[in-house]
Coordinates of C-alpha atoms and ligand atoms in Angstrom, one line a residue:
X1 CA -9.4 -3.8 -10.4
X2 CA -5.9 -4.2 -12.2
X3 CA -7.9 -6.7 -14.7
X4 CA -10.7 -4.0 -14.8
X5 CA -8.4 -1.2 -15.7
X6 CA -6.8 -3.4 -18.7
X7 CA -10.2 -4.2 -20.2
X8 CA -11.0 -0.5 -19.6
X9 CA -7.8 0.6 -22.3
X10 CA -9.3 -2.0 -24.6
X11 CA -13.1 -0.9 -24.9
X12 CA -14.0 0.9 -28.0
X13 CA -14.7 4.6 -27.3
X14 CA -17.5 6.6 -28.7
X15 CA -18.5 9.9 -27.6
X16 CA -22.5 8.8 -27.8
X17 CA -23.8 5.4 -28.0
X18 CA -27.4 5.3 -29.4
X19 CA -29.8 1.8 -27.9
X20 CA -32.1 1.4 -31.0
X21 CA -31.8 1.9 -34.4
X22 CA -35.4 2.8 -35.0
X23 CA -36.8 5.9 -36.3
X24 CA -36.0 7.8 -33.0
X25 CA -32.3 6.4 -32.4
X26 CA -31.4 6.3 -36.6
X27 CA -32.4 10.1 -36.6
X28 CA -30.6 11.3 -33.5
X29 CA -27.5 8.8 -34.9
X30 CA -27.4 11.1 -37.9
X31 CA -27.7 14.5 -36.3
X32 CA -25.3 13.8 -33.1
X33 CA -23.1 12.5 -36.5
X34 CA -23.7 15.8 -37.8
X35 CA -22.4 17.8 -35.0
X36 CA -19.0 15.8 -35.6
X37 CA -20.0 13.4 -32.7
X38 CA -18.2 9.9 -32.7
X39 CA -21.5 7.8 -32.7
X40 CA -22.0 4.3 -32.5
X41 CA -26.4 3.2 -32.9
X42 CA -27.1 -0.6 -31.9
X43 CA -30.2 -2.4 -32.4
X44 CA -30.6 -6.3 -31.2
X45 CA -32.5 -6.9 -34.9
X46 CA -31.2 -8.6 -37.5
X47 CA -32.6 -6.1 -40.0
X48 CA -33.1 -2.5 -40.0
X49 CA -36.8 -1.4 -40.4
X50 CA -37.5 -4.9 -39.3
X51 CA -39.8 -6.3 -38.3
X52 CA -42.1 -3.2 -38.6
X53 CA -44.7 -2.5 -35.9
X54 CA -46.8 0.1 -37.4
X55 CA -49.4 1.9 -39.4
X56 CA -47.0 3.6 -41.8
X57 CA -48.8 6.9 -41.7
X58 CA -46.8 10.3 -41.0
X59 CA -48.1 13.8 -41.8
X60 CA -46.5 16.1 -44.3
X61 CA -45.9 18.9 -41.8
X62 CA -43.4 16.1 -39.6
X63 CA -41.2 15.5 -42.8
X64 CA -41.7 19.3 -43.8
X65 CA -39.9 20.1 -40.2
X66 CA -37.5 16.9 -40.2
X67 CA -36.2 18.3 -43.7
X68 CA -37.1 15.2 -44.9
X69 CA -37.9 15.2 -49.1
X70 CA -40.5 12.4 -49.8
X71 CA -39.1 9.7 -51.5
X72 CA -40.9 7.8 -54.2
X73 CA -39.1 4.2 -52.8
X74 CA -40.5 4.8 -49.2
X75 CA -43.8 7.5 -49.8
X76 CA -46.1 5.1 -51.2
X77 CA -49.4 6.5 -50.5
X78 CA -50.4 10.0 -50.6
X79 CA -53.0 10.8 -48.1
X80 CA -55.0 14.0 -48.3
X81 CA -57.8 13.0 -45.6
X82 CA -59.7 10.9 -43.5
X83 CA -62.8 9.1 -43.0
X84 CA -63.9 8.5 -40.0
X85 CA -66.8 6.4 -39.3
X86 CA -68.7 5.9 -35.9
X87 CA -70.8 3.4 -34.6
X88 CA -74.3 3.6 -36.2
X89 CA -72.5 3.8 -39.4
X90 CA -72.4 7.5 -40.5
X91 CA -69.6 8.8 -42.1
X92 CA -67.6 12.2 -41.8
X93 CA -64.9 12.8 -44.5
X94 CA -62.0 15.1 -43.8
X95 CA -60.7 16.4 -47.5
X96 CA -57.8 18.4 -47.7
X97 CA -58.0 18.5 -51.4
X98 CA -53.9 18.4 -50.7
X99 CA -51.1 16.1 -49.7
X100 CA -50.8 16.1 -46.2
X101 CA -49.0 13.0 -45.6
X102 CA -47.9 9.4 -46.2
X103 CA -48.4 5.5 -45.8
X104 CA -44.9 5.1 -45.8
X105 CA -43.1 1.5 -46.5
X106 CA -41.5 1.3 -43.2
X107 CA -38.5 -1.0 -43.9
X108 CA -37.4 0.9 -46.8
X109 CA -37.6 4.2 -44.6
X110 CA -35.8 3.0 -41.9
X111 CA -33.2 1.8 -43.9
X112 CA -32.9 5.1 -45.6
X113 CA -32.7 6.9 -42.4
X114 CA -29.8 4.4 -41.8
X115 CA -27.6 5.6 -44.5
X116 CA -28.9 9.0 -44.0
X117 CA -26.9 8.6 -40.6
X118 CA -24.1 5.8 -41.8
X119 CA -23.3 8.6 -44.7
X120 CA -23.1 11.3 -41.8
X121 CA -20.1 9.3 -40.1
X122 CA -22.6 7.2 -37.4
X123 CA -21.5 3.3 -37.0
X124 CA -24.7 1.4 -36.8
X125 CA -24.7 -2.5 -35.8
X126 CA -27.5 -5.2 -35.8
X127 CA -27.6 -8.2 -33.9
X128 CA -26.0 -6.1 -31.0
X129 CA -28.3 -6.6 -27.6
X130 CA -27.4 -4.0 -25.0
X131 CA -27.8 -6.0 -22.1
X132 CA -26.0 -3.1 -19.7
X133 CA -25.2 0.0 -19.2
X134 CA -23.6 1.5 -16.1
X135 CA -22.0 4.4 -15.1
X136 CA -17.9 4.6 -14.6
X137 CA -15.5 6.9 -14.6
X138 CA -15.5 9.7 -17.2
X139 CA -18.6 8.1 -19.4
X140 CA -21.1 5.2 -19.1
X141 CA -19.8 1.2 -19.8
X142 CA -22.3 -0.3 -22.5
X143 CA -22.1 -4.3 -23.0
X144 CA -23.3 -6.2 -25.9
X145 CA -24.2 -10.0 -26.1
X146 CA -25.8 -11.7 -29.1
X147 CA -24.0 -12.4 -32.4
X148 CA -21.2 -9.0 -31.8
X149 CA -20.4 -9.3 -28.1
X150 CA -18.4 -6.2 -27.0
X151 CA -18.1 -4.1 -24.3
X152 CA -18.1 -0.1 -25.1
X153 CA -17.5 3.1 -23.5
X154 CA -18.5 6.2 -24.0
X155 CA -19.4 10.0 -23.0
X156 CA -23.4 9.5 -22.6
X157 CA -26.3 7.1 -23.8
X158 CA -29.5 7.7 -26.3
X159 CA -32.0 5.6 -25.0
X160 CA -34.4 5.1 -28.2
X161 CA -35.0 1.9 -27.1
X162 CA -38.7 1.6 -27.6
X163 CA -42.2 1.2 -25.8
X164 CA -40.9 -1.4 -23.5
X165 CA -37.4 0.5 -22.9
X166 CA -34.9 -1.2 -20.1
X167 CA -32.1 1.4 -21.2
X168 CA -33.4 3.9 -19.2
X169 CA -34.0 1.9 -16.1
X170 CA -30.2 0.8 -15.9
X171 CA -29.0 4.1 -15.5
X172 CA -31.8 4.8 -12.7
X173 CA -33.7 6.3 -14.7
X174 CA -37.4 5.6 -14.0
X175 CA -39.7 5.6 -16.9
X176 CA -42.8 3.3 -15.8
X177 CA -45.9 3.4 -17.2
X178 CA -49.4 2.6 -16.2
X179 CA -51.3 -0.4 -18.0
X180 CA -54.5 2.1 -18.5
X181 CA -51.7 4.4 -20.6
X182 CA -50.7 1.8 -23.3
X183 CA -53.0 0.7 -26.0
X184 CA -52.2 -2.8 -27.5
X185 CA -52.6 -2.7 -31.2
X186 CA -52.5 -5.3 -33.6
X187 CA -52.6 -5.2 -37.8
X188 CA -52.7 -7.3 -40.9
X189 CA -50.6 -6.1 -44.2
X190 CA -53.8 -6.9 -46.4
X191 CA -54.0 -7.4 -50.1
X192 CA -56.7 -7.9 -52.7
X193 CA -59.1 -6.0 -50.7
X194 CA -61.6 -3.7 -51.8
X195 CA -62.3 -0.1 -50.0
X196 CA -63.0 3.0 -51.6
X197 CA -61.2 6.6 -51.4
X198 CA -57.2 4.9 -51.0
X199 CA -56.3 8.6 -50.7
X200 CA -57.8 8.8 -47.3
X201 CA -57.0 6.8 -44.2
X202 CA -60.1 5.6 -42.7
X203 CA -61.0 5.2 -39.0
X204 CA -64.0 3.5 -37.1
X205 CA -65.1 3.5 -33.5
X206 CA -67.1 2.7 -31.1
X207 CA -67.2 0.4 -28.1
X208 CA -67.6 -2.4 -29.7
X209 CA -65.7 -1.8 -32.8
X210 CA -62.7 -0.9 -30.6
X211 CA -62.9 0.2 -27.0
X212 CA -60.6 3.2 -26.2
X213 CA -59.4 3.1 -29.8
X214 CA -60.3 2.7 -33.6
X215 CA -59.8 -0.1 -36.3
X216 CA -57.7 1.7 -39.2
X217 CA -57.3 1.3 -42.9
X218 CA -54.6 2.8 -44.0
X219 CA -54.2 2.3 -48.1
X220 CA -51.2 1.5 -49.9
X221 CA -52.5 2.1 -53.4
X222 CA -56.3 1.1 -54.7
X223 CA -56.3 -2.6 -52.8
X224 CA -53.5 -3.5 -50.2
X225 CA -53.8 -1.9 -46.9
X226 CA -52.8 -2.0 -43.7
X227 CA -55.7 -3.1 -41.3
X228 CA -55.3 -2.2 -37.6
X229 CA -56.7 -2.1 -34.4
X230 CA -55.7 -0.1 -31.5
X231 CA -57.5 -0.7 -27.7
X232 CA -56.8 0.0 -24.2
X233 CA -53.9 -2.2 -23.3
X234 CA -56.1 -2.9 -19.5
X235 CA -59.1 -3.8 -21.1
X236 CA -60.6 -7.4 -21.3
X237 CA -60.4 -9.1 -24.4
X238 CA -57.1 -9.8 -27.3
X239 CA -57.0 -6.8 -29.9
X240 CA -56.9 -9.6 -32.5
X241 CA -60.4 -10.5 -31.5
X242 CA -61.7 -7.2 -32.3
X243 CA -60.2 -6.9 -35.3
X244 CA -60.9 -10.4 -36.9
X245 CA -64.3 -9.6 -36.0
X246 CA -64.4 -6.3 -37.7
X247 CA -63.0 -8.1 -40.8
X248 CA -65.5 -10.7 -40.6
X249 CA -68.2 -8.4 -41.3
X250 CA -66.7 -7.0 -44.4
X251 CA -67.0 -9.1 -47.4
X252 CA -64.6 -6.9 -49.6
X253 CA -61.7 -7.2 -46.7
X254 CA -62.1 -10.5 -45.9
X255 CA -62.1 -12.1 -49.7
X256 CA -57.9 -10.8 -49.4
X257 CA -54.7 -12.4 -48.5
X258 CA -52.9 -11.2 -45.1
X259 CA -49.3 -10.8 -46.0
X260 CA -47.9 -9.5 -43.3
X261 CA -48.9 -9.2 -39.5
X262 CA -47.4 -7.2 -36.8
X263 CA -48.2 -6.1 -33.1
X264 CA -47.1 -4.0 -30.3
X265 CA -47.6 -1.5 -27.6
X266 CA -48.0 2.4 -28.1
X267 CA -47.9 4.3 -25.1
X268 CA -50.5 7.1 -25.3
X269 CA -49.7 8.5 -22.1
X270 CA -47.9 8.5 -19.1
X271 CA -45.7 11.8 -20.5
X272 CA -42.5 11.9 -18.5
X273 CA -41.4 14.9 -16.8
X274 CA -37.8 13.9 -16.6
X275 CA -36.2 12.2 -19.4
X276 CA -32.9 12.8 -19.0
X277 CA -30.1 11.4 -16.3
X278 CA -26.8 12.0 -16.2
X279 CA -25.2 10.6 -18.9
X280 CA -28.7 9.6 -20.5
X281 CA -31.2 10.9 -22.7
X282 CA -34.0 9.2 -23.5
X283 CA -36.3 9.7 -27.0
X284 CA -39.1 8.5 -28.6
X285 CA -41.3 5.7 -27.3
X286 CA -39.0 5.3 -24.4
X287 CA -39.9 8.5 -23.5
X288 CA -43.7 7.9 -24.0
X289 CA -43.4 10.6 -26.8
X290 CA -46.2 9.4 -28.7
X291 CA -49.9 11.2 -29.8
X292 CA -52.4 10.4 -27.2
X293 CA -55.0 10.6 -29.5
X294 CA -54.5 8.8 -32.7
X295 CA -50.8 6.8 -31.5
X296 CA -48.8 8.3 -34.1
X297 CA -45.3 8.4 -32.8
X298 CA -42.8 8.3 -35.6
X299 CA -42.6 12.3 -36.3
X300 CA -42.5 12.9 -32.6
X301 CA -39.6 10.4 -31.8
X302 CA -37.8 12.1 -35.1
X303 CA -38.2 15.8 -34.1
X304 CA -37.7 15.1 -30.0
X305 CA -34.3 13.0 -31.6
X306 CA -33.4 16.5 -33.2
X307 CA -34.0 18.5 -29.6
X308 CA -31.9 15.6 -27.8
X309 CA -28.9 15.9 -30.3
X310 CA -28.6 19.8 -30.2
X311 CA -28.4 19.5 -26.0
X312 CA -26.1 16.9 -26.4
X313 CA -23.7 18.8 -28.5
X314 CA -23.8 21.5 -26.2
X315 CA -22.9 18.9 -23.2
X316 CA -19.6 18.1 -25.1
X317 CA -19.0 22.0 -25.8
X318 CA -19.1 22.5 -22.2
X319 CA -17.5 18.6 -21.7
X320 CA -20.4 18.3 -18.7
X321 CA -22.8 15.4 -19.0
X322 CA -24.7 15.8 -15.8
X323 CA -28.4 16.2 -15.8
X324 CA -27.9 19.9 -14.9
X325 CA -26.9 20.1 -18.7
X326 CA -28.8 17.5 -20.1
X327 CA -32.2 19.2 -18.7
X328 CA -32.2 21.4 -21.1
X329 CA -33.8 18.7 -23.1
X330 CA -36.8 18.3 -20.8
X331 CA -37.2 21.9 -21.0
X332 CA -37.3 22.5 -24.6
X333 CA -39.3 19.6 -25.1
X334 CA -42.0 20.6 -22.7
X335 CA -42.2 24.0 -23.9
X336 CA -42.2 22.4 -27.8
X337 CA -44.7 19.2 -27.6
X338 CA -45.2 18.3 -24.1
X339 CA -47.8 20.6 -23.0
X340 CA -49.9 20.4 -26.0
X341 CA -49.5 16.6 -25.7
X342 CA -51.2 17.0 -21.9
X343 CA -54.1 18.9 -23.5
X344 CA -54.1 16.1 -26.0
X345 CA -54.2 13.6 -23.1
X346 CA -57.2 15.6 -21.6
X347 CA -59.2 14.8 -25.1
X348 CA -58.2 11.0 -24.9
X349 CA -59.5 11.0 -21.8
X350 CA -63.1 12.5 -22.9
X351 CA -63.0 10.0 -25.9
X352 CA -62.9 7.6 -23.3
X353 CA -65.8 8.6 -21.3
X354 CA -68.3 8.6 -24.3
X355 CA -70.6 5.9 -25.1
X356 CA -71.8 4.7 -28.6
X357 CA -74.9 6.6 -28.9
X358 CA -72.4 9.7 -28.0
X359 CA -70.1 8.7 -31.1
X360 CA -73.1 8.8 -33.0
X361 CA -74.1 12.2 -31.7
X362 CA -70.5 13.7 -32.6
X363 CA -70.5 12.1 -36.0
X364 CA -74.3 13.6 -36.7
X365 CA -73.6 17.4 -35.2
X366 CA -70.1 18.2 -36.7
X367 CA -68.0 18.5 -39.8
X368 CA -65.0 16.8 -40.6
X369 CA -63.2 20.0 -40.1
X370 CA -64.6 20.6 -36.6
X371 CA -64.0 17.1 -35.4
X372 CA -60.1 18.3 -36.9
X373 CA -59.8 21.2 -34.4
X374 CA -61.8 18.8 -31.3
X375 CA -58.6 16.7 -31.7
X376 CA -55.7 19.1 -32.3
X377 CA -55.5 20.1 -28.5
X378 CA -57.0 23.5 -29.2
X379 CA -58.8 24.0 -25.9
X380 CA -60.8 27.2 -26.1
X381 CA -61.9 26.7 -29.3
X382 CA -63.1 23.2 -28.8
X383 CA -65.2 23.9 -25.6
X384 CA -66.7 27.0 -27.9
X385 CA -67.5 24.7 -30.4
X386 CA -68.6 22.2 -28.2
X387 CA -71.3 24.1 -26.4
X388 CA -72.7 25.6 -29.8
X389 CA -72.7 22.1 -31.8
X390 CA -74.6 20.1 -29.2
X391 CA -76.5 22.7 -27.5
X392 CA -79.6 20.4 -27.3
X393 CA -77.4 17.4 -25.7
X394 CA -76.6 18.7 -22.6
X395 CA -75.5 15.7 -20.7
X396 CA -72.8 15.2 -23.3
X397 CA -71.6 19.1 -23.4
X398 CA -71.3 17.7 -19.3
X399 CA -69.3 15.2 -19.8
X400 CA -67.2 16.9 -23.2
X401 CA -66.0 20.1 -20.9
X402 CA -65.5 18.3 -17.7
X403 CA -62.2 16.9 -18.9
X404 CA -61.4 19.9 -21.4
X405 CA -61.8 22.3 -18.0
X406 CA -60.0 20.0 -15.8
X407 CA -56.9 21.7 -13.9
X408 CA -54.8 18.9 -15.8
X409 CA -55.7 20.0 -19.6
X410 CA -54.4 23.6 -18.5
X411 CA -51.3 23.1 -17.2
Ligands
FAD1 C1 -49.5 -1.5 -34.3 C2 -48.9 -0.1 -34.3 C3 -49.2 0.8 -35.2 C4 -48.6 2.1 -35.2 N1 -48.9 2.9 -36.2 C5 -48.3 4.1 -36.3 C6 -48.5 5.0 -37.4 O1 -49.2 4.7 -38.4 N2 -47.8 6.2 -37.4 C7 -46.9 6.5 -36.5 O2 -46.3 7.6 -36.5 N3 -46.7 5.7 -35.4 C8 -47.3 4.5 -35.3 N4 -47.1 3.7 -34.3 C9 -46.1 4.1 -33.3 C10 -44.7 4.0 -33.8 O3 -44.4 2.8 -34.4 C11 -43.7 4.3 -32.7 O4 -44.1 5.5 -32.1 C12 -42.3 4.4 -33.2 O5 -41.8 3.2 -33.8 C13 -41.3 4.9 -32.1 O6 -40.0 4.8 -32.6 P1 -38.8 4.5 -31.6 O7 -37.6 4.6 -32.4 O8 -38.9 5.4 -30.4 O9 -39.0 3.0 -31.0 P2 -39.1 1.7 -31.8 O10 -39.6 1.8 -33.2 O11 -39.9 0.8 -30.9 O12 -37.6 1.1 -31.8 C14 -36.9 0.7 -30.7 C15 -35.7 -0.1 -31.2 O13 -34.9 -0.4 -30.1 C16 -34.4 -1.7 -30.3 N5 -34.0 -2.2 -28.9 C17 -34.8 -2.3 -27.8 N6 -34.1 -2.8 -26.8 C18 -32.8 -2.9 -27.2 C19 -31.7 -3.4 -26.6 N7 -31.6 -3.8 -25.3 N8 -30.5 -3.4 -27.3 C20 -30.5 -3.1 -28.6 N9 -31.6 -2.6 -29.3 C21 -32.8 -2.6 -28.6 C22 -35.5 -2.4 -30.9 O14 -35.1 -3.6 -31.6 C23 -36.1 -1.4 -31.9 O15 -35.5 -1.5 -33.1 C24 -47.7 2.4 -34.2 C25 -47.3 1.5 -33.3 C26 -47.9 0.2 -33.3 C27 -47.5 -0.8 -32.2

């Protein structure tokens, strides 16, 4: 105990300490920074932005909200659309005619969200694992191994510790999630490939193509890309196989170099009521705060980052880091992103359901625009839309409404 309360006057003191310096845990570094919070953001890689596990592709209207200007070292790849492709082949092009987002270089992002919060007063530290985090007297105790062993204390925790998140957990915190609610996706940095239209990212399904997901091609410039495939994380079968074979067919993919590949869960489900303990607040993947639909998680782990530093500031105004404070962030979350996430949920779910000859029947009876508003979580409208599009496929107006009218997608 005596031995205890000597180590205790030696442990660095932060007010927050931030488990993952990621997109989610780099943001909220820099805006709990902001607030004039004593901040300290560890990551167990050796490299900020590395090794990157992701698409690269963020909308316009998540930087727009973030404050985030473009910047020409980490927006490579202006994207004003998509294609998307289903099964039998046909093709529906969503044009914007406008910017309205990125393929973003990842590493070079990351590490400008790094100085972004290093500049705002955060101390951020590779090579620091965070093997355990307990609660004691007046804060939480956070212990490092790896290359900087140290033991820290400090006021409360961010967990932004990722899809497979053990932060959470060690403060009791339970934040499980079903195999059927993550996808496993796998993709090759490809260069000295051919596709056409690099201002569009460009999607295909179907069951064989990629059950419970889509292979993407998301261009960064006229012939390097990244090539991905997302699938249910519960189904039979490696994602890679899917995806090789999908190259295979492709002459013009193929013929390139593979410079770079990566792999990794996404949750697209699984939303969590309670992300907060005392003490604890959890964002980003850790928190399941990811699109249901397409995967996308970067802007959501950024703006939910911004929700969790403004309740935390208010926790040290008040100097009370119980949950009954730290709710808040639940609340505000739900009202801001969670419950159109659940409708979003509700639509993955339909996709789900349908077979290929369904695919086929979406891709031949709507526009690109309408196929927009059938993902955006836009109930009402979709079911409208739905009964007049496919009025003479009534077995698959069935099946469309029975998930957009279940009790779940209304909450
Ligand atoms: C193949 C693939 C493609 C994707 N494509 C896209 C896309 O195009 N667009 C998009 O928006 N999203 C995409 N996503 C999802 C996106 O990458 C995630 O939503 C996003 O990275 C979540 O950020 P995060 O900061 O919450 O977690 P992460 O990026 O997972 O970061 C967690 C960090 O915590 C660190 N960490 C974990 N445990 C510890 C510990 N004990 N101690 C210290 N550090 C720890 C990790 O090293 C890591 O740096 C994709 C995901 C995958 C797998």
């Amino acid at each position: 105990m005596l031995l205890y309360s000597l180590l205790g006057d030696f442990m660095q003191e932060y007010d927050v300490i931030v488990v993952g310096s990621s997109v989610a845990g780099l943001r909220a570094a820099e805006q709990l920074a902001k607030k004039g919070l004593n901040v300290l953001c560890l990551d167990k890689k050796q490299e900020i932005g590395v090794p990157k596990q992701c698409g690269e592709g963020i909308s316009l209207n998540h930087l727009r909200r973030l404050h985030i200007k473009p910047q020409r070292c980490w927006a490579v790849q202006k994207i004003k659309g998509a294609a998307l492709y289903a099964p039998n082949g046909k093709k529906v092009e969503i044009d914007f005619g406008k910017t309205m987002g990125f393929v973003i270089e990842r590493k070079v992002f990351e590490k400008y969200l790094a100085k972004k919060a290093s500049k705002a007063g955060a101390t951020i530290k590779v090579r620091s694992n965070v093997t355990s985090v307990k609660r004691i007297k007046g804060g939480v105790e956070v212990r490092v191994s790896d290359l900087f062993s140290e033991t820290y204390k400090a006021k409360m925790v961010f967990a932004c510790d990722g899809p497979q998140s053990s932060i959470a957990n060690m403060l009791g915190l339970s934040i499980k999630i079903k195999p059927e609610d993550l996808d496993s996706g796998i993709q090759y940095e490809m260069t000295n490939i051919e596709f056409e239209q690099p201002e569009l990212i460009h999607l295909w399904f179907g069951n064989n193509v990629a059950p419970r997901g889509y292979v993407w091609l998301f261009p960064k410039g006229k012939d390097h890309a990244n090539v991905g495939v997302g699938i249910g994380a519960h189904i039979k079968g490696s994602a890679k196989a899917y995806l090789d074979k999908w190259i295979e067919k492709r002459s013009g993919i193929k013929k390139g170099s593979i410079v770079e590949v990566n792999s990794g869960v996404i949750p697209v489900g699984g939303l969590l009521e309670k992300m907060t303990s005392d003490n604890l607040i959890v964002v980003g993947d850790a928190a399941h705060q990811v699109n249901p639909i397409h995967g996308g998680g970067m802007g959501l782990a950024m703006e939910s980052a911004d929700i969790g530093a403004s309740v935390a500031a208010k926790a040290f105004e008040e100097n009370d880091f119980s949950n009954k404070v730290l709710d808040e962030y639940n609340r505000i979350w739900w009202e801001k992103y969670g419950k159109r996430l659940m409708r979003i949920l509700q639509i993955r779910y339909m996709v789900e359901s349908l077979n290929d000859k369904d695919f086929n029947a979406i891709a031949e009876s709507f526009t690109g625009e309408e196929i927009m508003l059938l993902q955006s979580g836009e109930l009402a409208k979709s079911k409208k839309l739905i009964v007049k599009k496919l009025i003479k496929k009534p077995r698959l107006v069935k099946v469309m409404l029975r998930y957009l009218t279940s009790s779940n997608a209304n909450k």
